[in-house]
Short mmCIF file of N, CA, C and O in Angstrom, two decimals:
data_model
loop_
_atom_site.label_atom_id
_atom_site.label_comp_id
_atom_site.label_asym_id
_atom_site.label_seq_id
_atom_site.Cartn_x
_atom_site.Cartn_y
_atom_site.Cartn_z
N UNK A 1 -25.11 16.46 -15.28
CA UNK A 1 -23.87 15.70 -15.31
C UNK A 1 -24.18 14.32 -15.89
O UNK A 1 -25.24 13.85 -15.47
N UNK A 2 -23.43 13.48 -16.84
CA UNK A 2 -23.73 12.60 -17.38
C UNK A 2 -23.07 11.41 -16.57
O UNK A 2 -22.83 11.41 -15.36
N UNK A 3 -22.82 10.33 -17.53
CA UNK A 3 -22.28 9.34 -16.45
C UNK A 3 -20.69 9.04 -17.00
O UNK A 3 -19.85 8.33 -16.45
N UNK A 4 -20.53 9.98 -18.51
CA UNK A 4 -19.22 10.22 -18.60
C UNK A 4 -18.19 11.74 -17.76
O UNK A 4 -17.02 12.10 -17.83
N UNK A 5 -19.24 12.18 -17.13
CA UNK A 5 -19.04 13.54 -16.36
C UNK A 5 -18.47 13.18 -14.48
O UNK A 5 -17.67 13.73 -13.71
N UNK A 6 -19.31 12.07 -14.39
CA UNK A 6 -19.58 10.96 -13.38
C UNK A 6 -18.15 9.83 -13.17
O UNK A 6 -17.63 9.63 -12.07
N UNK A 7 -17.82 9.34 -14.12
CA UNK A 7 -16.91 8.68 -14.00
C UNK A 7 -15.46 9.27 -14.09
O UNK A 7 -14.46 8.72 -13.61
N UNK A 8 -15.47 10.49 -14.80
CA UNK A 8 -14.28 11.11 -14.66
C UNK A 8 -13.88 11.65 -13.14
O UNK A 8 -12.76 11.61 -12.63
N UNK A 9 -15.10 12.16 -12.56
CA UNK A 9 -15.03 12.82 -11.46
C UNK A 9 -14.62 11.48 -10.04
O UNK A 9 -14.02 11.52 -8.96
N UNK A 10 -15.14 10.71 -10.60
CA UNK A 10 -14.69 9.67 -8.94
C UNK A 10 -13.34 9.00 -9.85
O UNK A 10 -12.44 8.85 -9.03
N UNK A 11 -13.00 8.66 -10.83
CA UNK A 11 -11.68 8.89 -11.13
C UNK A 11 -10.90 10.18 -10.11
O UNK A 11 -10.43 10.05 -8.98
N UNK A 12 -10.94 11.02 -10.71
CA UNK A 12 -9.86 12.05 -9.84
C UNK A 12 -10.05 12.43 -8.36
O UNK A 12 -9.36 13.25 -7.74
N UNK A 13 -11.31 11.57 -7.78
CA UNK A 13 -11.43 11.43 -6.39
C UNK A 13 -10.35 10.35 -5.97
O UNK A 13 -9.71 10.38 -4.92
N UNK A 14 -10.26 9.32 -7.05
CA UNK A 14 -9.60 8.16 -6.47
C UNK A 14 -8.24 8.05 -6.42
O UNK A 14 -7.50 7.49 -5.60
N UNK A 15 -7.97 8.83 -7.65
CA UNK A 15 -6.60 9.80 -7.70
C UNK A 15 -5.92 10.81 -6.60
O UNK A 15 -4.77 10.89 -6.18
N UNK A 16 -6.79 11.34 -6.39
CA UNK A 16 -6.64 12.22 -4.89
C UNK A 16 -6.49 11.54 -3.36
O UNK A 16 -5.91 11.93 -2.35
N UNK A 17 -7.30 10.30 -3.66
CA UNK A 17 -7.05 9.93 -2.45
C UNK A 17 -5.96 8.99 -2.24
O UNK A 17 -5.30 8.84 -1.21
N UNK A 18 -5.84 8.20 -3.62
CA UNK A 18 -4.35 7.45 -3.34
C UNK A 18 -3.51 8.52 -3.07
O UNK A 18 -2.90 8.38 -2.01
N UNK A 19 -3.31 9.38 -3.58
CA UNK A 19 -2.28 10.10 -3.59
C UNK A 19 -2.08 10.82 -1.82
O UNK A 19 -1.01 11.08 -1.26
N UNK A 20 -2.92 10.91 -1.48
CA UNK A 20 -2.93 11.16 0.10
C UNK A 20 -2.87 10.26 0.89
O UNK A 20 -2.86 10.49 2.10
N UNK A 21 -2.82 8.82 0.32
CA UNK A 21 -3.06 7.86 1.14
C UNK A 21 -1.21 7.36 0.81
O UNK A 21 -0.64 7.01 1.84
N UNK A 22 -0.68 7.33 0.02
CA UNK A 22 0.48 7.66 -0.37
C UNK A 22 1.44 8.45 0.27
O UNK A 22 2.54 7.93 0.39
N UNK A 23 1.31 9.49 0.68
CA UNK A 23 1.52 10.33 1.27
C UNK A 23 1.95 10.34 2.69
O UNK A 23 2.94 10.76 3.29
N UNK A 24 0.49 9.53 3.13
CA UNK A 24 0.50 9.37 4.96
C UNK A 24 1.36 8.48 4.91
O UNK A 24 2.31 8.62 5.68
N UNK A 25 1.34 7.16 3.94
CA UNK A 25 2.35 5.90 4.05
C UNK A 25 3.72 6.32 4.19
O UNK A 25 4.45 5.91 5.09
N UNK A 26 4.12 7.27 3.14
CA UNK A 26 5.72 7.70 3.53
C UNK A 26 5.77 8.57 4.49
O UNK A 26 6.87 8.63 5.04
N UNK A 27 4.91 9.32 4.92
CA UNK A 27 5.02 9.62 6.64
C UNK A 27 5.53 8.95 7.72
O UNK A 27 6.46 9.03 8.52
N UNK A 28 4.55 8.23 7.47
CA UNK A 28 4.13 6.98 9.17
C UNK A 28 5.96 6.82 8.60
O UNK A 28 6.89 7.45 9.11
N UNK A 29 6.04 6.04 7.70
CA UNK A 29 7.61 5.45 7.21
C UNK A 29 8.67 6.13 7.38
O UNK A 29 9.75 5.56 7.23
N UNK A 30 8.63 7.07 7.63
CA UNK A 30 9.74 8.30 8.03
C UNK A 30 9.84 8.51 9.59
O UNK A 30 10.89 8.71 10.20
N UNK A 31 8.36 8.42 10.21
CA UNK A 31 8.27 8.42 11.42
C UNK A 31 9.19 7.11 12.21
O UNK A 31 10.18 7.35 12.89
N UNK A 32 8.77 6.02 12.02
CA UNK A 32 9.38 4.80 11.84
C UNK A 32 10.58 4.94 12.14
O UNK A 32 11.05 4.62 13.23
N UNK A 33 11.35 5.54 11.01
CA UNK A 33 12.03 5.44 10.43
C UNK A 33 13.15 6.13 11.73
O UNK A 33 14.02 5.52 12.34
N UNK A 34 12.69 7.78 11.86
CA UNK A 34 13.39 8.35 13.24
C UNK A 34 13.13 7.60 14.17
O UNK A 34 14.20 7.52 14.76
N UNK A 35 12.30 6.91 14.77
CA UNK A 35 12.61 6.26 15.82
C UNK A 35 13.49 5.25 15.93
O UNK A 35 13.97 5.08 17.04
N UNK A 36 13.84 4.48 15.00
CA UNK A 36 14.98 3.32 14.60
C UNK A 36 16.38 4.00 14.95
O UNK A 36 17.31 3.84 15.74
N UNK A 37 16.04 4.76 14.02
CA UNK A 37 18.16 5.64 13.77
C UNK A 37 17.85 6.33 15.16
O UNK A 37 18.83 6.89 15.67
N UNK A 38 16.44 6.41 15.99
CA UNK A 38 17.16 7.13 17.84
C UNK A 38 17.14 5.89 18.56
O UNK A 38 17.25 6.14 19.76
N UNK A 39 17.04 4.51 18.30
CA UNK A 39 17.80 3.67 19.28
C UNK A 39 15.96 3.42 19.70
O UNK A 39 15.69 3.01 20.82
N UNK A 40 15.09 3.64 18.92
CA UNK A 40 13.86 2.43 19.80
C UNK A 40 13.87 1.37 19.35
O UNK A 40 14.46 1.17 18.28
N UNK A 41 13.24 0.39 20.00
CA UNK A 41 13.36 -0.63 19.72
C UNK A 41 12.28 -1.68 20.09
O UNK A 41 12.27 -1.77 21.32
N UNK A 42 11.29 -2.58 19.47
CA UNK A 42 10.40 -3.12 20.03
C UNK A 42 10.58 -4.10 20.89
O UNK A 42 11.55 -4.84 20.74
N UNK A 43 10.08 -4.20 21.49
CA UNK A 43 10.10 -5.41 22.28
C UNK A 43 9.62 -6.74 21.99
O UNK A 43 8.72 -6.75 21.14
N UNK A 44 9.98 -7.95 22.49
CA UNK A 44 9.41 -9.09 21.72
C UNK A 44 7.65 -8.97 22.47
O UNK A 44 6.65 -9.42 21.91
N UNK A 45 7.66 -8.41 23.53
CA UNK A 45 6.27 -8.25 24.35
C UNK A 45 5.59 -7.45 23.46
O UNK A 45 4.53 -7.96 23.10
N UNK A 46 5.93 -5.92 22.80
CA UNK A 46 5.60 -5.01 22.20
C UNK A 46 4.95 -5.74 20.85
O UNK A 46 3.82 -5.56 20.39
N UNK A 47 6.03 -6.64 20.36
CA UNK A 47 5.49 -7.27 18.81
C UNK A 47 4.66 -7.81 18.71
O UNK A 47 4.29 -8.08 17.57
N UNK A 48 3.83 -8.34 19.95
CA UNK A 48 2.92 -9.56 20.06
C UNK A 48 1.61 -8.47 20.00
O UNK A 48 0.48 -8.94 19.94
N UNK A 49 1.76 -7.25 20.00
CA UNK A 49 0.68 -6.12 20.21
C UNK A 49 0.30 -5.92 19.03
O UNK A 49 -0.84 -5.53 18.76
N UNK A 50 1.45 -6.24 17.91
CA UNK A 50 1.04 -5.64 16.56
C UNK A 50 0.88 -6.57 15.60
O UNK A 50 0.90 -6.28 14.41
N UNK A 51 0.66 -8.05 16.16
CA UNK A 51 0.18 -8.82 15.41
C UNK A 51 -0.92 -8.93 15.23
O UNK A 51 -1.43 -8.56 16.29
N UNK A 52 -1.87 -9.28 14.40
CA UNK A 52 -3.42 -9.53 14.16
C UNK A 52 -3.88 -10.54 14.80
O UNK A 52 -3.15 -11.20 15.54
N UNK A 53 -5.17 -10.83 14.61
CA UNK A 53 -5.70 -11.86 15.52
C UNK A 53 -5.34 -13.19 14.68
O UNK A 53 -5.48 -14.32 15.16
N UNK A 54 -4.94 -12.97 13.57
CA UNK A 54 -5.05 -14.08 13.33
C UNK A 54 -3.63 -14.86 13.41
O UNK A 54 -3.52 -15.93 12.80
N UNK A 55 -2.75 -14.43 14.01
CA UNK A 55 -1.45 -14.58 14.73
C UNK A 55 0.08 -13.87 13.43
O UNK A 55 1.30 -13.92 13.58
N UNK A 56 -0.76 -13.31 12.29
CA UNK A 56 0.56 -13.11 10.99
C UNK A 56 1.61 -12.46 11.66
O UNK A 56 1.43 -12.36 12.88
N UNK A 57 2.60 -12.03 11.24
CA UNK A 57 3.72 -11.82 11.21
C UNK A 57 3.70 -10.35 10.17
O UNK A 57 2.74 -10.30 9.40
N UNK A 58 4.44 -9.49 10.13
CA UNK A 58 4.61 -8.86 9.40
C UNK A 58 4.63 -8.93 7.85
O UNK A 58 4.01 -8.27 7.02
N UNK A 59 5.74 -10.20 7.69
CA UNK A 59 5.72 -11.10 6.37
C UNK A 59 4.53 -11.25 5.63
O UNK A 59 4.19 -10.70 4.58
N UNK A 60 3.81 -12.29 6.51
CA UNK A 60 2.46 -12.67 6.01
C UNK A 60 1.28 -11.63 5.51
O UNK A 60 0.33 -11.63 4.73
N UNK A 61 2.06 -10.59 6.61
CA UNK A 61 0.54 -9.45 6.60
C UNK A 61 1.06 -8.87 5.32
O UNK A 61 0.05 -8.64 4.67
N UNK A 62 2.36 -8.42 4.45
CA UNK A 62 2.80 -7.93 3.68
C UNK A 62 2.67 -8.93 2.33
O UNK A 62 2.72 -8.48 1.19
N UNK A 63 2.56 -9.88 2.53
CA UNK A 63 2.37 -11.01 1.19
C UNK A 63 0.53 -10.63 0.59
O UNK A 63 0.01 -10.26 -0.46
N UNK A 64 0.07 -10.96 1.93
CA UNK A 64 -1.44 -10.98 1.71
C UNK A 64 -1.85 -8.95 0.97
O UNK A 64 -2.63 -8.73 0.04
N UNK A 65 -1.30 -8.19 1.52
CA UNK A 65 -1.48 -6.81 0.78
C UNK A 65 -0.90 -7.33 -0.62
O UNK A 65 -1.65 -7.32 -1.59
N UNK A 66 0.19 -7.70 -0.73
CA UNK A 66 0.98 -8.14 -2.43
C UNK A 66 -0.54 -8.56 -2.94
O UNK A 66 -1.15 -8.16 -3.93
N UNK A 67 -0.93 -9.55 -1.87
CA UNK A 67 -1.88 -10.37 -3.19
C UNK A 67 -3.47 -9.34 -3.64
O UNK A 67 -4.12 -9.21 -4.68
N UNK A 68 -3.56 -8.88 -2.49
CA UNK A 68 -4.89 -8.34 -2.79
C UNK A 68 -4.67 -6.65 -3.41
O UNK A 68 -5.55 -5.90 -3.83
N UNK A 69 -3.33 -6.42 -3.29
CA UNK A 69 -3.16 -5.00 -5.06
C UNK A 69 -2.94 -5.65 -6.13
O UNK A 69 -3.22 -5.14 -7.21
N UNK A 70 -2.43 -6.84 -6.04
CA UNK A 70 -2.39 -7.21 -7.58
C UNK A 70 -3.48 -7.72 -8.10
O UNK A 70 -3.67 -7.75 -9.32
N UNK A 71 -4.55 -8.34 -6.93
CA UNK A 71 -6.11 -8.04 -7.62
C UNK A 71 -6.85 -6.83 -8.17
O UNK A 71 -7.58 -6.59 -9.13
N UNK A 72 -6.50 -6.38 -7.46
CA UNK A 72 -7.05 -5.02 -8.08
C UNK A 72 -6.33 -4.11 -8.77
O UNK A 72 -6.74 -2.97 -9.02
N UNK A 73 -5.33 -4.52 -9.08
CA UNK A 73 -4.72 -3.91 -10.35
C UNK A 73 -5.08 -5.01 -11.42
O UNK A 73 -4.49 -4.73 -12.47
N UNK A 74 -5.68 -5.92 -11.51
CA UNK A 74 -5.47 -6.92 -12.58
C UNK A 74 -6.83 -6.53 -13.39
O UNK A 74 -7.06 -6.58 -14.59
N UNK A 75 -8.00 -5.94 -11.83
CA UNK A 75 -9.01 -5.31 -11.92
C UNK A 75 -9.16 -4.21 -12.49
O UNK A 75 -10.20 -4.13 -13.14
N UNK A 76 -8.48 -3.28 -12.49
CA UNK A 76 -8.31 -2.08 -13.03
C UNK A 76 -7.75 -2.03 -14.55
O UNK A 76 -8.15 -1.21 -15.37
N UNK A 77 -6.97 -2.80 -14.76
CA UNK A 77 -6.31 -3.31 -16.15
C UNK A 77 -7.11 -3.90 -17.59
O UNK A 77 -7.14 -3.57 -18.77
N UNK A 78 -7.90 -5.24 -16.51
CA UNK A 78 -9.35 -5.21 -17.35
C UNK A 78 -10.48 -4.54 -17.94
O UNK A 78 -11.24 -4.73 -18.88
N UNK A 79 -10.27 -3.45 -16.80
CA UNK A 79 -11.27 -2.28 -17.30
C UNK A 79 -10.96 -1.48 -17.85
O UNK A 79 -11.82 -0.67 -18.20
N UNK A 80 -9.46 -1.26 -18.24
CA UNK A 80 -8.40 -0.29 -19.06
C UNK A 80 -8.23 0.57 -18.12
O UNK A 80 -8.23 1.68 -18.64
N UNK A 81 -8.10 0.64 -17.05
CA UNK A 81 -7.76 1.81 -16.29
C UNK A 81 -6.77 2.21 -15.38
O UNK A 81 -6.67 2.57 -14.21
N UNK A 82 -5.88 1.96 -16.68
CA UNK A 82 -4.17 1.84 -16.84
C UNK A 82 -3.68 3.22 -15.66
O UNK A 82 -2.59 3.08 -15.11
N UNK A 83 -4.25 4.10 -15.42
CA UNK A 83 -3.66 5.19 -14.76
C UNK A 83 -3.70 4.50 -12.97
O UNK A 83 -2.78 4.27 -12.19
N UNK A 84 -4.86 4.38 -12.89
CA UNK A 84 -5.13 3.90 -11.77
C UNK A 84 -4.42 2.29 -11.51
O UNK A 84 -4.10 1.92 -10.39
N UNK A 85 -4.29 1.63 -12.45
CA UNK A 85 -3.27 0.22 -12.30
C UNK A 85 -1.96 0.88 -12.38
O UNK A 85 -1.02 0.11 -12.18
N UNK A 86 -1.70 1.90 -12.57
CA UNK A 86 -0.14 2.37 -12.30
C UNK A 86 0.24 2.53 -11.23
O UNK A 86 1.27 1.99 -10.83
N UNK A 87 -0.77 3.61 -10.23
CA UNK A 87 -0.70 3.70 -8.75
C UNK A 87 -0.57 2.53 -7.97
O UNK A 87 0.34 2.62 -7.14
N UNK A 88 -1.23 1.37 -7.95
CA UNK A 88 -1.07 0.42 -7.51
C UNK A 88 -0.09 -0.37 -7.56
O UNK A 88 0.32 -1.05 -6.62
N UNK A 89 0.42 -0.34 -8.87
CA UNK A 89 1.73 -0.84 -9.32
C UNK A 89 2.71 -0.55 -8.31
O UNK A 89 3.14 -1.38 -7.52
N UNK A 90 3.04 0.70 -8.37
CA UNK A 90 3.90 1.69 -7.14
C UNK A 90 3.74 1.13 -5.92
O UNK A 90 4.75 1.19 -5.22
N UNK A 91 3.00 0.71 -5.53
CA UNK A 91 2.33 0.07 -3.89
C UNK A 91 2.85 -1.40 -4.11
O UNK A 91 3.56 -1.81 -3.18
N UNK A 92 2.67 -2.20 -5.05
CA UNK A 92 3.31 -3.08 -5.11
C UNK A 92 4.72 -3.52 -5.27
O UNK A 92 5.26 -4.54 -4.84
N UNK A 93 5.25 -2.44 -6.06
CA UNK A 93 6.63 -2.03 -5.87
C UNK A 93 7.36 -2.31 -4.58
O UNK A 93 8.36 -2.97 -4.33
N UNK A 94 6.24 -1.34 -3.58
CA UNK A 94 7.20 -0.97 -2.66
C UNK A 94 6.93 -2.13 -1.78
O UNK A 94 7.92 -2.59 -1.21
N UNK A 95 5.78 -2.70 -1.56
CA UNK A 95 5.94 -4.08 -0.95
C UNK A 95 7.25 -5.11 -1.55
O UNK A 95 8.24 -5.55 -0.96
N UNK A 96 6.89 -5.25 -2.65
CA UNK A 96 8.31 -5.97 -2.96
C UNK A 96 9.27 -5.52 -2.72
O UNK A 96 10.03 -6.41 -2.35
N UNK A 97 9.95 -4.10 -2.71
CA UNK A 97 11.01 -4.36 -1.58
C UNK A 97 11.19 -4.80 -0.47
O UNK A 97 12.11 -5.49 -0.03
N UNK A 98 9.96 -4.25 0.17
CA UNK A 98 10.03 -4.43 1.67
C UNK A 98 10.29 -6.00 2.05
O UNK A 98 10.98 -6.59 2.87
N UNK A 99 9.47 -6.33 1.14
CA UNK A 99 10.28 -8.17 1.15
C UNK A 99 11.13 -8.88 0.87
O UNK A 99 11.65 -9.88 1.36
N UNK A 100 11.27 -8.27 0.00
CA UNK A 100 12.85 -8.59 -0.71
C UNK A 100 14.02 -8.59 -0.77
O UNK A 100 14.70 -9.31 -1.50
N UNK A 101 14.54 -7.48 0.27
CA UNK A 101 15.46 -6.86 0.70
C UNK A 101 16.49 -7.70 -0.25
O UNK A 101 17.34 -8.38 0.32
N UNK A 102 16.44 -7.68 -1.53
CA UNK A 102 17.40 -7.94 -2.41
C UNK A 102 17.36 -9.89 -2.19
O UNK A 102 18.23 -10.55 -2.74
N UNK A 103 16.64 -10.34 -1.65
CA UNK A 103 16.59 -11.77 -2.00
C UNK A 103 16.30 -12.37 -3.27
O UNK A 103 16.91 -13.37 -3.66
N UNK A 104 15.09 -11.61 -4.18
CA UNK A 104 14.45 -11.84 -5.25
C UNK A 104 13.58 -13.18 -4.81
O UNK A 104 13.43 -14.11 -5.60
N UNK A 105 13.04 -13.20 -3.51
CA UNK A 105 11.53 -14.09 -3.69
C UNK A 105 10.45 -13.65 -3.65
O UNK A 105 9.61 -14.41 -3.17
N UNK A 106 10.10 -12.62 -3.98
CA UNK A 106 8.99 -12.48 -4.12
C UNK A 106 8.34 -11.57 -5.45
O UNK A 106 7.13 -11.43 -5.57
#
């Protein structure tokens, strides 16, 4: 196997795994999602569980993912590896909605 045999192959590993990692995301998000439309609801006690240590907010924790795919799509771009900066693209996408909810700041 060469190292053009080599690079194709963890290419379509990386392909495979966004794509599963993709996958679980619109899961969990669906899961979510039924529990909302059945009336759960967090608690302000509950929210303090799912903050990080470093006290973020959902917001924050969702800005800081913005920033660190668009590194590595900027990364991937440089290296021409436009397929794989596409996937990411998509991830960034969907963060920007999630922030945006039609505000246009972000």
């Amino acid at each position: 196997m060469n190292e053009k045999d080599i690079q194709r192959l963890a290419d379509l590993l990386f392909d495979k795994i966004m794509e599963k990692q993709e996958q679980a995301d619109q899961e969990y998000h669906e899961q979510i999602q039924k529990l909302m439309n059945n009336g759960y609801q967090i608690s302000s006690v509950q929210a303090e569980k799912y903050k990080d240590e470093l006290g973020l907010n959902q917001e924050e924790r969702l800005v800081g993912e913005l920033a660190r795919l668009q590194t590595i799509m900027m990364i991937f771009e440089d290296k021409e590896e436009y397929e794989k900066a596409a996937i990411i693209l998509k991830k960034i996408d969907k963060i920007n909605n999630k922030l945006n909810n039609g505000s246009g700041k972000y």
